[in-house]
XYZ file of C-alpha atoms in Angstrom:
755
model
C 47.063 -199.082 -163.026
C 48.650 -202.468 -162.213
C 47.435 -204.113 -165.402
C 48.574 -201.118 -167.465
C 52.061 -201.361 -165.955
C 52.096 -205.101 -166.537
C 51.254 -204.558 -170.196
C 54.041 -201.997 -170.546
C 56.465 -204.367 -168.834
C 55.590 -207.040 -171.402
C 56.553 -204.833 -174.363
C 60.309 -205.554 -174.350
C 59.629 -209.284 -174.375
C 57.231 -208.952 -177.272
C 59.754 -206.866 -179.216
C 62.439 -209.502 -178.586
C 60.089 -212.200 -179.860
C 59.347 -210.105 -182.928
C 63.056 -209.574 -183.566
C 63.574 -213.315 -183.301
C 60.803 -213.739 -185.851
C 62.773 -211.476 -188.201
C 65.760 -213.784 -187.889
C 63.459 -216.694 -188.784
C 62.015 -214.833 -191.787
C 58.732 -213.651 -190.198
C 56.373 -211.137 -191.790
C 55.979 -207.448 -191.083
C 52.695 -205.868 -190.061
C 50.767 -204.281 -192.881
C 50.962 -200.492 -192.911
C 47.612 -198.897 -191.994
C 46.586 -195.774 -193.901
C 43.902 -193.515 -192.382
C 42.112 -190.311 -193.334
C 41.720 -188.929 -189.802
C 42.971 -185.514 -190.953
C 41.080 -185.809 -194.290
C 44.461 -186.519 -195.896
C 45.337 -190.154 -196.592
C 48.498 -190.885 -194.596
C 50.078 -193.700 -192.583
C 48.690 -194.019 -189.060
C 52.257 -193.799 -187.767
C 52.523 -190.169 -188.952
C 49.245 -188.785 -187.564
C 49.720 -186.613 -184.428
C 46.359 -187.706 -182.991
C 45.377 -190.691 -180.840
C 43.666 -192.917 -183.441
C 42.627 -196.565 -183.361
C 42.145 -198.096 -186.810
C 40.055 -201.265 -187.115
C 40.777 -202.757 -190.532
C 38.616 -204.949 -192.770
C 40.760 -207.919 -191.714
C 40.162 -207.097 -188.021
C 36.409 -206.946 -188.675
C 36.457 -210.439 -190.225
C 38.883 -212.153 -187.853
C 37.216 -210.762 -184.705
C 33.657 -211.225 -185.980
C 32.779 -207.535 -185.558
C 29.218 -206.772 -186.677
C 28.402 -203.434 -184.982
C 29.656 -200.776 -182.547
C 28.882 -202.936 -179.501
C 31.369 -205.597 -180.635
C 34.397 -203.349 -180.611
C 34.117 -199.864 -179.072
C 34.404 -200.754 -175.383
C 37.705 -202.542 -176.116
C 39.205 -199.406 -177.709
C 41.310 -197.461 -175.166
C 39.384 -194.627 -173.539
C 36.046 -195.528 -175.160
C 32.803 -196.704 -173.534
C 29.701 -197.769 -175.444
C 26.243 -197.910 -173.920
C 23.828 -200.068 -175.922
C 20.169 -200.345 -174.930
C 19.001 -201.436 -178.368
C 18.263 -199.642 -181.638
C 17.465 -195.996 -181.100
C 19.046 -195.962 -177.631
C 22.851 -195.886 -177.807
C 25.592 -193.539 -176.617
C 29.347 -193.340 -177.268
C 31.673 -191.809 -174.681
C 35.373 -191.061 -175.147
C 37.853 -190.134 -172.377
C 35.078 -189.920 -169.784
C 33.134 -187.167 -171.580
C 29.444 -187.962 -171.087
C 26.632 -186.217 -172.999
C 24.839 -184.862 -169.918
C 21.129 -184.324 -169.331
C 18.339 -185.411 -171.635
C 18.154 -183.446 -174.853
C 21.871 -182.629 -175.100
C 23.714 -183.239 -178.377
C 26.282 -186.041 -178.556
C 29.880 -185.504 -177.477
C 31.195 -187.834 -180.199
C 30.713 -187.164 -183.915
C 29.875 -190.250 -185.995
C 30.323 -190.581 -189.735
C 29.500 -193.133 -192.414
C 32.059 -192.298 -195.057
C 31.735 -188.543 -195.587
C 28.201 -188.452 -194.140
C 27.626 -187.134 -190.571
C 25.266 -189.412 -188.613
C 25.105 -187.770 -185.176
C 21.482 -186.875 -184.395
C 20.531 -183.536 -182.917
C 19.656 -183.704 -179.223
C 16.033 -183.718 -178.169
C 14.037 -185.924 -175.837
C 15.647 -188.908 -174.188
C 16.363 -191.229 -177.109
C 19.823 -192.314 -178.213
C 22.272 -190.072 -179.999
C 23.923 -192.294 -182.593
C 22.688 -194.382 -185.492
C 23.988 -197.958 -185.428
C 24.760 -199.239 -188.945
C 25.759 -202.892 -189.290
C 29.387 -203.487 -190.260
C 28.788 -205.162 -193.621
C 31.350 -204.671 -196.412
C 33.303 -202.123 -194.355
C 36.858 -201.105 -195.272
C 37.818 -199.826 -191.822
C 36.665 -197.998 -188.697
C 38.654 -195.063 -187.317
C 38.234 -193.982 -183.688
C 39.706 -190.518 -183.078
C 40.175 -189.729 -179.392
C 40.273 -186.181 -178.104
C 38.464 -183.098 -179.451
C 38.338 -182.859 -183.254
C 36.773 -179.420 -183.534
C 39.121 -178.162 -186.254
C 38.409 -180.816 -188.903
C 35.048 -182.271 -187.791
C 33.392 -179.310 -186.095
C 30.712 -179.125 -183.416
C 29.799 -182.251 -181.450
C 33.255 -183.790 -181.950
C 33.825 -182.555 -178.398
C 35.385 -185.806 -177.169
C 36.296 -187.382 -180.509
C 34.911 -188.946 -183.651
C 34.064 -192.432 -184.924
C 34.230 -192.917 -188.694
C 32.834 -196.036 -190.378
C 34.275 -196.175 -193.887
C 32.491 -198.539 -196.300
C 34.303 -200.356 -199.080
C 34.290 -198.333 -202.286
C 33.266 -199.679 -205.705
C 36.108 -201.455 -207.496
C 36.536 -200.161 -211.053
C 38.391 -203.276 -212.265
C 37.138 -206.556 -210.817
C 33.781 -208.297 -210.590
C 33.215 -209.400 -206.997
C 30.520 -211.427 -205.298
C 30.409 -212.165 -201.568
C 27.705 -213.887 -199.538
C 27.682 -214.916 -195.906
C 25.392 -216.296 -193.273
C 25.671 -217.085 -189.612
C 23.440 -218.671 -187.035
C 23.898 -218.763 -183.291
C 22.259 -219.703 -180.012
C 21.991 -217.279 -177.100
C 22.040 -218.297 -173.438
C 18.736 -217.724 -171.571
C 16.862 -217.697 -174.902
C 14.573 -220.235 -176.556
C 15.127 -218.815 -180.055
C 17.936 -219.003 -182.597
C 19.491 -215.996 -184.316
C 20.536 -215.650 -187.925
C 22.192 -213.134 -190.225
C 22.515 -213.123 -194.022
C 24.406 -210.651 -196.193
C 25.519 -210.241 -199.762
C 27.648 -207.918 -201.888
C 28.136 -207.635 -205.618
C 30.618 -205.323 -207.331
C 29.974 -204.562 -211.013
C 32.590 -202.689 -213.081
C 30.168 -201.805 -215.859
C 32.800 -199.783 -217.722
C 36.244 -201.020 -216.773
C 38.400 -198.366 -215.075
C 35.569 -195.830 -215.435
C 32.240 -196.791 -213.859
C 31.265 -199.356 -211.215
C 28.347 -200.190 -208.954
C 28.542 -201.898 -205.568
C 25.373 -203.305 -203.999
C 25.136 -204.517 -200.398
C 22.171 -206.087 -198.611
C 21.704 -207.751 -195.235
C 19.098 -208.974 -192.790
C 19.293 -210.409 -189.316
C 16.932 -211.670 -186.661
C 18.628 -211.558 -183.259
C 16.972 -213.567 -180.496
C 15.865 -211.955 -177.275
C 16.812 -213.300 -173.864
C 14.594 -211.313 -171.469
C 11.315 -212.790 -170.190
C 8.347 -210.763 -168.975
C 6.978 -212.611 -165.947
C 4.136 -210.540 -164.519
C 1.517 -212.064 -162.196
C -2.170 -211.348 -162.683
C -3.253 -208.104 -161.067
C -6.688 -207.177 -159.748
C -8.204 -203.733 -160.422
C -6.510 -201.058 -158.349
C -8.141 -198.044 -156.717
C -5.925 -194.960 -156.877
C -8.561 -192.367 -155.981
C -6.701 -191.454 -152.800
C -3.689 -190.251 -154.833
C -5.569 -187.169 -156.012
C -5.529 -185.718 -152.535
C -1.783 -186.343 -152.280
C -1.141 -184.795 -155.697
C -3.181 -181.656 -154.945
C -2.184 -181.189 -151.325
C -5.727 -182.004 -150.223
C -7.299 -179.365 -152.492
C -9.138 -182.054 -154.457
C -10.472 -185.309 -153.050
C -12.576 -187.933 -154.785
C -14.581 -190.812 -153.286
C -12.971 -194.255 -153.201
C -13.661 -196.290 -156.310
C -13.740 -193.278 -158.621
C -10.335 -193.866 -160.209
C -9.518 -197.465 -161.091
C -6.821 -199.202 -163.091
C -8.020 -202.191 -165.087
C -7.335 -205.782 -164.123
C -4.579 -207.571 -166.034
C -3.994 -211.242 -166.642
C -0.775 -213.076 -165.912
C 2.026 -212.684 -168.461
C 4.811 -215.104 -169.296
C 6.294 -213.714 -172.515
C 9.604 -215.220 -173.560
C 12.512 -213.434 -175.234
C 10.745 -210.086 -175.502
C 13.831 -208.120 -176.622
C 14.390 -209.803 -179.997
C 15.654 -207.447 -182.721
C 15.057 -207.470 -186.480
C 17.331 -205.474 -188.788
C 17.192 -205.004 -192.552
C 19.577 -202.845 -194.528
C 21.026 -202.129 -197.931
C 23.470 -199.857 -199.702
C 24.116 -198.814 -203.301
C 27.403 -197.145 -204.199
C 28.442 -195.855 -207.606
C 31.870 -194.619 -208.674
C 32.485 -192.761 -211.935
C 36.051 -191.973 -212.905
C 35.182 -189.412 -215.558
C 38.829 -188.867 -216.489
C 42.226 -188.832 -214.827
C 41.280 -185.774 -212.795
C 37.552 -185.990 -212.054
C 35.795 -188.661 -209.950
C 32.238 -188.852 -208.595
C 31.129 -191.164 -205.762
C 27.445 -191.591 -204.943
C 26.093 -193.626 -202.023
C 22.549 -194.321 -200.863
C 21.991 -196.464 -197.756
C 19.091 -197.504 -195.561
C 18.647 -199.552 -192.398
C 15.575 -200.349 -190.302
C 16.008 -201.929 -186.877
C 13.391 -202.680 -184.227
C 13.551 -204.366 -180.841
C 10.241 -206.001 -179.954
C 10.432 -205.115 -176.271
C 12.573 -203.141 -173.865
C 16.161 -204.018 -173.016
C 16.079 -203.550 -169.229
C 15.843 -206.312 -166.622
C 15.146 -206.654 -162.928
C 18.538 -206.544 -161.132
C 20.163 -209.958 -160.864
C 17.981 -211.672 -163.451
C 17.076 -211.941 -167.109
C 13.455 -211.136 -166.314
C 11.237 -208.071 -166.031
C 7.797 -207.347 -164.544
C 5.879 -205.143 -166.946
C 2.085 -205.303 -166.790
C 1.640 -202.766 -169.598
C 2.614 -205.483 -172.108
C -0.825 -206.892 -171.431
C -2.219 -203.973 -173.480
C 0.628 -203.027 -175.849
C 4.083 -204.498 -176.468
C 6.990 -202.190 -175.775
C 9.554 -201.501 -178.490
C 12.493 -199.362 -179.532
C 13.285 -198.679 -183.179
C 15.683 -196.858 -185.437
C 15.228 -196.089 -189.139
C 18.223 -194.603 -190.934
C 18.373 -193.245 -194.501
C 21.582 -191.785 -195.906
C 22.505 -190.216 -199.203
C 25.848 -188.730 -200.147
C 27.625 -187.400 -203.227
C 31.367 -186.721 -203.246
C 32.976 -184.969 -206.212
C 36.757 -184.783 -206.450
C 38.833 -182.930 -208.992
C 42.621 -183.288 -208.934
C 45.154 -180.897 -210.341
C 48.838 -181.786 -210.188
C 49.350 -180.340 -206.695
C 45.852 -179.521 -205.414
C 42.504 -181.339 -205.001
C 39.029 -179.813 -204.800
C 36.486 -181.948 -202.936
C 32.756 -181.405 -202.539
C 30.861 -183.630 -200.075
C 27.063 -183.324 -200.001
C 24.806 -185.393 -197.742
C 21.166 -185.810 -196.778
C 20.329 -187.805 -193.659
C 17.076 -188.887 -192.066
C 17.107 -190.627 -188.695
C 13.910 -191.708 -186.943
C 13.997 -193.137 -183.423
C 10.971 -194.296 -181.453
C 10.046 -196.283 -178.371
C 7.113 -197.384 -176.248
C 7.668 -198.426 -172.658
C 6.067 -198.741 -169.273
C 5.680 -195.477 -167.331
C 3.658 -196.797 -164.414
C 6.529 -195.963 -162.033
C 5.676 -192.259 -162.433
C 2.402 -192.908 -160.602
C 2.523 -196.554 -159.462
C -1.207 -197.184 -159.035
C -1.968 -195.880 -162.538
C -1.432 -197.814 -165.776
C 0.605 -195.497 -167.955
C 2.547 -196.046 -171.184
C 5.276 -193.673 -172.360
C 5.652 -193.217 -176.116
C 8.415 -191.161 -177.718
C 9.427 -190.465 -181.306
C 12.063 -188.257 -182.861
C 12.635 -187.638 -186.555
C 15.739 -185.684 -187.543
C 16.614 -184.573 -191.065
C 19.913 -182.938 -191.915
C 21.488 -181.507 -195.034
C 25.227 -180.865 -195.070
C 27.591 -179.404 -197.638
C 31.340 -179.330 -197.260
C 33.802 -177.969 -199.821
C 37.515 -178.232 -199.222
C 40.655 -177.475 -201.177
C 43.742 -179.402 -200.152
C 47.298 -180.043 -201.192
C 48.461 -183.230 -202.888
C 51.731 -185.065 -202.672
C 54.400 -185.361 -200.008
C 55.829 -181.837 -199.960
C 57.063 -180.081 -196.842
C 53.898 -177.961 -196.665
C 50.500 -179.719 -196.572
C 47.238 -177.888 -196.115
C 43.453 -178.058 -196.223
C 41.019 -175.138 -196.308
C 37.261 -175.584 -196.404
C 33.748 -174.422 -195.677
C 30.869 -176.322 -194.102
C 27.095 -175.778 -193.969
C 24.473 -177.615 -191.894
C 20.689 -177.284 -191.946
C 19.002 -179.658 -189.506
C 15.484 -179.975 -188.163
C 14.076 -182.412 -185.645
C 10.426 -183.085 -184.877
C 9.547 -185.066 -181.794
C 6.704 -186.120 -179.568
C 6.456 -187.465 -176.034
C 3.108 -188.939 -175.101
C 1.908 -190.587 -171.901
C -1.116 -192.774 -172.424
C -3.363 -193.760 -169.506
C -4.688 -197.271 -170.057
C -7.206 -196.736 -167.286
C -8.999 -194.154 -169.433
C -9.577 -196.828 -172.049
C -10.775 -199.517 -169.668
C -12.792 -197.702 -166.984
C -15.392 -194.875 -166.991
C -13.164 -192.433 -165.105
C -9.420 -191.830 -164.827
C -7.035 -189.212 -163.519
C -6.633 -187.166 -166.748
C -10.397 -187.023 -167.324
C -10.949 -185.853 -163.772
C -8.718 -182.806 -164.295
C -9.728 -181.947 -167.846
C -13.488 -182.556 -167.764
C -13.311 -185.079 -170.554
C -11.265 -182.899 -172.901
C -8.453 -185.471 -173.200
C -7.562 -188.890 -171.920
C -3.808 -188.653 -171.511
C -1.525 -187.206 -168.814
C 0.890 -185.567 -171.289
C 1.270 -184.850 -174.982
C 4.426 -182.859 -175.701
C 5.605 -181.929 -179.190
C 8.868 -180.205 -180.021
C 10.554 -178.816 -183.113
C 14.309 -178.296 -182.939
C 16.222 -176.429 -185.592
C 19.870 -175.688 -186.196
C 21.718 -173.890 -188.968
C 25.468 -173.738 -188.955
C 28.125 -172.150 -191.155
C 31.823 -172.786 -190.685
C 35.198 -172.256 -192.300
C 38.281 -174.237 -191.362
C 41.972 -174.634 -192.130
C 44.417 -177.398 -191.244
C 48.121 -177.180 -192.101
C 51.419 -178.936 -191.461
C 54.909 -177.703 -192.337
C 58.200 -179.562 -192.057
C 60.234 -176.590 -190.852
C 63.405 -178.599 -190.231
C 64.533 -182.144 -191.076
C 62.181 -184.524 -189.174
C 60.387 -181.648 -187.396
C 56.814 -180.698 -188.381
C 54.572 -177.928 -187.092
C 50.798 -178.365 -187.390
C 48.296 -175.515 -187.071
C 44.546 -175.552 -187.551
C 41.442 -173.572 -186.739
C 37.702 -173.594 -187.318
C 35.301 -170.683 -186.979
C 31.578 -171.335 -186.941
C 28.331 -169.508 -186.423
C 25.049 -171.209 -185.661
C 21.403 -170.508 -184.952
C 19.620 -173.010 -182.731
C 16.192 -173.119 -181.144
C 13.165 -175.105 -180.051
C 9.417 -174.668 -180.365
C 7.179 -176.563 -177.964
C 3.539 -177.470 -177.697
C 2.014 -179.444 -174.853
C -1.260 -180.464 -173.273
C -2.249 -182.771 -170.439
C -2.183 -182.686 -166.664
C 1.640 -182.866 -166.664
C 1.994 -180.093 -169.244
C 3.374 -176.657 -168.303
C 0.716 -174.392 -166.807
C -0.715 -171.419 -168.717
C 1.767 -168.609 -169.149
C 4.755 -170.819 -169.895
C 6.498 -169.977 -173.158
C 6.622 -172.425 -176.029
C 10.401 -172.417 -176.533
C 13.434 -170.295 -177.249
C 16.214 -169.669 -179.732
C 19.619 -168.044 -179.848
C 22.785 -167.663 -181.891
C 26.366 -168.537 -181.052
C 29.809 -168.370 -182.611
C 32.942 -170.321 -181.790
C 36.623 -170.381 -182.709
C 38.355 -173.771 -182.355
C 42.172 -173.739 -182.600
C 44.613 -176.653 -182.730
C 48.390 -176.951 -182.833
C 50.946 -179.751 -182.812
C 54.684 -180.318 -183.054
C 55.932 -183.643 -184.412
C 59.453 -185.054 -184.311
C 60.499 -188.199 -186.199
C 63.975 -189.214 -184.972
C 63.683 -192.280 -187.229
C 61.290 -193.394 -189.938
C 59.752 -195.824 -187.430
C 59.184 -193.437 -184.510
C 56.911 -190.393 -184.211
C 56.876 -188.162 -181.132
C 54.233 -185.462 -180.884
C 52.797 -182.826 -178.593
C 49.363 -181.457 -179.362
C 46.855 -178.924 -178.072
C 43.311 -178.797 -179.425
C 39.905 -177.444 -178.530
C 36.491 -179.010 -179.057
C 33.045 -177.484 -179.053
C 29.467 -178.682 -178.635
C 26.367 -176.737 -179.591
C 24.180 -175.279 -176.890
C 20.714 -176.625 -176.107
C 17.451 -174.723 -176.513
C 15.265 -174.783 -173.389
C 11.567 -174.429 -172.868
C 10.643 -171.327 -170.888
C 9.429 -172.057 -167.356
C 6.473 -170.842 -165.280
C 7.149 -167.899 -162.951
C 7.372 -170.104 -159.861
C 10.228 -172.051 -161.491
C 11.989 -168.843 -162.485
C 11.669 -167.526 -158.928
C 13.218 -170.699 -157.539
C 16.048 -170.514 -160.074
C 16.800 -166.959 -158.954
C 16.896 -168.108 -155.317
C 19.396 -170.815 -156.345
C 21.550 -168.239 -158.122
C 20.895 -169.783 -161.556
C 20.640 -167.809 -164.762
C 18.099 -169.458 -167.049
C 18.832 -169.149 -170.740
C 16.807 -169.732 -173.877
C 19.857 -171.613 -175.196
C 22.676 -172.864 -172.972
C 26.207 -171.712 -173.627
C 28.259 -174.154 -175.723
C 30.535 -176.367 -173.655
C 34.186 -176.669 -174.668
C 37.121 -178.968 -174.036
C 40.797 -178.147 -174.197
C 43.010 -181.165 -174.692
C 46.778 -181.165 -174.132
C 48.391 -184.357 -175.370
C 51.830 -185.944 -175.492
C 52.311 -189.167 -177.426
C 54.486 -191.426 -179.477
C 53.851 -193.940 -182.243
C 56.440 -196.536 -183.181
C 57.231 -199.548 -185.341
C 59.522 -201.892 -183.435
C 61.137 -205.238 -184.097
C 61.813 -204.393 -187.765
C 58.186 -203.581 -188.378
C 56.642 -206.484 -186.468
C 55.329 -204.480 -183.494
C 53.319 -201.244 -183.527
C 53.253 -199.436 -180.180
C 51.267 -196.241 -179.563
C 51.019 -194.359 -176.267
C 49.231 -191.078 -175.485
C 49.010 -189.076 -172.253
C 46.646 -186.124 -171.992
C 45.064 -183.477 -169.801
C 41.467 -182.300 -170.320
C 39.782 -179.061 -169.251
C 36.008 -179.257 -169.744
C 34.142 -175.964 -169.353
C 30.408 -175.138 -169.028
C 29.158 -178.718 -168.710
C 25.389 -178.888 -169.310
C 23.274 -180.383 -166.565
C 19.557 -180.753 -165.909
C 18.071 -178.963 -162.862
C 14.680 -180.157 -161.595
C 12.583 -177.480 -159.889
C 9.755 -177.805 -157.348
C 7.244 -176.945 -160.088
C 8.091 -180.390 -161.596
C 9.826 -178.932 -164.665
C 13.507 -178.916 -165.502
C 15.930 -176.809 -167.518
C 19.397 -177.451 -168.816
C 21.983 -175.062 -167.387
C 25.746 -174.742 -167.629
C 26.451 -176.529 -164.381
C 30.205 -176.325 -163.881
C 33.601 -177.521 -165.062
C 35.766 -180.628 -164.845
C 39.466 -181.396 -165.284
C 41.441 -184.591 -165.498
C 44.307 -186.596 -166.918
C 44.621 -189.916 -168.662
C 46.865 -192.325 -170.529
C 46.171 -194.731 -173.415
C 48.269 -197.639 -174.646
C 47.974 -199.818 -177.767
C 50.194 -202.576 -179.105
C 49.807 -204.822 -182.146
C 52.491 -207.432 -182.817
C 53.330 -210.206 -185.235
C 55.480 -212.515 -183.144
C 56.061 -215.011 -185.948
C 54.527 -216.060 -189.228
C 51.792 -217.816 -187.233
C 51.233 -215.713 -184.109
C 49.622 -212.251 -183.751
C 48.948 -210.387 -180.516
C 47.221 -207.149 -179.535
C 47.108 -205.349 -176.183
C 45.373 -202.140 -175.119
C 44.754 -200.254 -171.892
C 43.530 -196.857 -170.748
C 43.052 -194.912 -167.541
C 41.372 -191.533 -167.105
C 40.654 -189.478 -164.014
C 38.157 -186.757 -164.927
C 36.640 -185.050 -161.870
C 34.316 -182.114 -161.230
C 35.817 -178.777 -160.201
C 34.783 -176.716 -157.182
C 32.185 -174.727 -159.145
C 30.013 -177.713 -160.054
C 26.295 -177.594 -159.227
C 24.704 -180.395 -157.164
C 22.506 -181.095 -160.208
C 25.346 -183.020 -161.854
C 27.832 -183.850 -159.095
C 30.015 -182.779 -156.208
C 33.483 -181.193 -156.308
C 36.144 -183.869 -156.607
C 33.725 -186.591 -157.725
C 34.497 -188.525 -160.866
C 32.383 -187.478 -163.865
C 29.545 -189.988 -164.235
C 28.858 -192.215 -167.223
C 32.265 -193.734 -168.104
C 34.732 -196.121 -166.454
C 38.170 -194.986 -165.353
C 39.793 -198.101 -166.814
C 39.418 -200.446 -169.719
C 41.766 -203.155 -170.984
C 41.768 -205.627 -173.847
C 43.999 -208.352 -175.257
C 43.853 -210.711 -178.211
C 45.870 -213.641 -179.486
C 45.618 -215.258 -182.925
C 47.295 -218.378 -184.335
C 47.294 -219.252 -188.030
C 48.293 -222.580 -189.605
C 48.132 -224.545 -192.859
C 46.110 -227.754 -193.094
C 46.838 -228.583 -196.724
C 47.756 -226.892 -199.974
C 44.198 -225.547 -200.254
C 43.019 -225.093 -196.682
C 44.376 -222.890 -193.915
C 43.081 -222.458 -190.384
C 43.207 -219.948 -187.592
C 42.141 -219.666 -183.961
C 41.626 -216.478 -181.986
C 40.748 -215.415 -178.428
C 39.890 -211.864 -177.274
C 39.454 -210.549 -173.734
C 38.062 -207.157 -172.740
C 37.686 -205.552 -169.315
C 35.391 -202.596 -168.587
C 35.960 -200.893 -165.255
C 33.392 -199.765 -162.719
C 31.513 -196.478 -163.112
C 28.489 -194.543 -161.950
C 25.486 -194.557 -164.242
C 24.789 -191.204 -165.871
C 21.008 -191.602 -165.585
C 20.802 -192.724 -161.966
C 24.313 -192.019 -160.528
C 24.216 -195.530 -159.024
C 27.425 -197.615 -159.077
C 27.937 -200.107 -161.905
C 30.361 -202.955 -161.262
C 33.229 -203.811 -163.615
C 32.952 -206.782 -165.953
C 35.023 -208.633 -168.517
C 34.191 -210.712 -171.572
C 35.961 -213.452 -173.510
C 35.338 -214.179 -177.193
C 36.781 -217.100 -179.177
C 36.799 -217.872 -182.891
C 38.069 -220.802 -184.991
C 38.057 -220.774 -188.767
C 38.958 -222.776 -191.862
C 39.487 -220.929 -195.113
C 40.486 -221.614 -198.693
C 40.526 -219.357 -201.709
C 36.768 -218.679 -201.855
C 35.112 -220.383 -198.857
C 35.470 -219.912 -195.112
C 33.796 -221.755 -192.242
C 34.022 -220.315 -188.734
C 32.895 -221.400 -185.285
C 32.593 -218.677 -182.659
C 31.655 -217.953 -179.085
C 30.980 -214.496 -177.648
C 30.965 -213.753 -173.920
C 31.678 -217.426 -173.365
C 31.754 -217.013 -169.575
C 28.182 -215.648 -169.732
C 29.126 -212.484 -167.839
C 26.140 -210.401 -166.749
C 27.779 -207.049 -167.464
C 25.730 -203.922 -166.688
C 26.039 -200.981 -169.072
C 23.328 -198.717 -167.645
C 20.943 -198.353 -164.726
C 17.625 -196.726 -165.537
C 16.491 -193.720 -163.437
C 14.708 -194.704 -160.241
C 11.420 -193.063 -161.359
C 11.451 -195.608 -164.196
C 12.168 -198.592 -161.978
C 15.969 -198.560 -161.621
C 16.252 -201.579 -163.919
C 19.524 -202.762 -165.492
C 20.602 -202.785 -169.131
C 22.993 -205.683 -169.812
C 25.477 -206.822 -172.416
C 24.324 -209.826 -174.442
C 24.728 -213.226 -172.743
C 26.877 -216.081 -174.078
C 26.393 -216.802 -177.780
C 27.730 -219.783 -179.748
C 27.384 -220.157 -183.492
C 28.710 -220.906 -186.961
C 29.410 -218.602 -189.909
C 29.924 -219.531 -193.579
C 31.163 -217.186 -196.320
C 31.722 -217.467 -200.057
C 33.815 -214.950 -201.974
C 34.279 -214.643 -205.715
C 36.821 -212.317 -207.241
């Protein structure tokens, strides 16, 4: 907490500097308006811990995607293993075992993007930040307004809307070099805004493409054929033995592949706005993005290299294909608005990686694919204006299906006459496992959110959401690792949940908001496969109750905070302190029969504090500071499957800090310049997948730019100290390799804007 206290101690000095700037005629900070409550209102008035990243922040900091910003937001940790393999954590709330839904809801405009759990792929789509108006990070459960899977919070990426008045044309490109890489990276983007009927109808088209260099080398020595016949006896307890030389892995040549984790991304977006009349407006958006990493993102500890012999036969990859469509219809009366938001989402994630660690002598590849499609419809009626009573009532419907497949391919079956799968299946198949799954979820919900100024400067907020859902899974599997005969092919169940929220806000002045809040969040349960009888017997001996669908886990959040504008509007200071109670945490239990089930494995409680400051010290100088600390630990009822009583919940750091400083200056009547430096610190944690310790790290980014009315030229450096920060450690059965942040990058960016 020393750095946090040091930051707080610096606040009075910053306020004094800002007040001095007022005396010298300095500028105020621009007021930030957010829609975190689905009402547009100043950030200062919202009784929720919210970080707003504006379009100007995105440009000045060079933000291109989640990985560039989230881990510097107080209380947030972002794990990035490439497209199709990402996770967001807020306030220490980790998703849990494989197949669990996300704990953070993500949105692109009005469109939900969080993928349904299933398999071991990532949980969040990763759109590039091109032509984005702002990003809102809501911390703490948002179950009332955003529903299930906003257990820990929500992240909303809000694209720029079509402009009904002005023609606009923006293009930009950047190129950069990456340490430990032989390749260059580039990005190009463009936007055109077309007001085809002034003040009535406009189109906005966005397109982008980038080729990001890899920095990991596959250095695998040549390997002779390997005899793994003796493993059969070990696998079967001596029941089956085969002569030496029966089961052989093929020989492989030496590999020296450079930069195997390069990533290609292509995306586009079409938005249309039709202001039919003064009361009726329609907004349509269609977006797509395809991203693929050529190899895997993990490395051998302490290096930028990996040993992966399977690349001799097939290159590994991870990919993510995202398609979004949304239609928002708004009709305004004098005091009330009716809003309909309809969306259709398709998210496909896939990967191919080395699975030889499961049976080291064998040559196995693991292939996984998940395709989720979701339809949502939300209708809400809400008040307009600034009256004492503000309200929103609405209904929400979700219909989501996910089809997936996990396949283990034995390369030995393709290269030699006999192999382990063929031995056990008499030639019926040549793979250890082929698992298919179909997940389905239907949800109906109604919600209300209100605020009432019951006395001068005092406001009471009340909200609630009630939902019912049906969720299930159907499984099919074959192969020597498949469930034995008699195991069921899935399960399904129904659940209902009531999520309340309440807040009291006091504004002693127009520039200070004090609030106390209590809210509850909810996450859908997970459908399990049914287990063989031996697994069920062991579960009974352990005192576990196996369920077709786990109970939903919930979080209660009690929060006290203040938001303020100091120094005559030149400093914004926000602080929040909270207590969390997390119930029925899902965890994966592995049984002796080699199969696992998700169970509700216990509870956790904890406290935390978050601090944010943005200041304009003078006409030329801007500063931002942020810090957070959370202490979320398992309660006494936790199962060994996920932790021990008193241990910190795995997957997120207890601390993160960030700071930034920007200086602007004029070079001539036409040209201005600016220089910026940003520092971020991510504290130590234990990896969720392996429970091994991950050391803290910090990064430093710098940016220098020249800009005139339509052209800007910027030089930048990211992670300039070339910190080898670890974000994840793979499970030991898959090698225990590290996933790292990107190394040092240095480049140039050029933009042209016409308006």
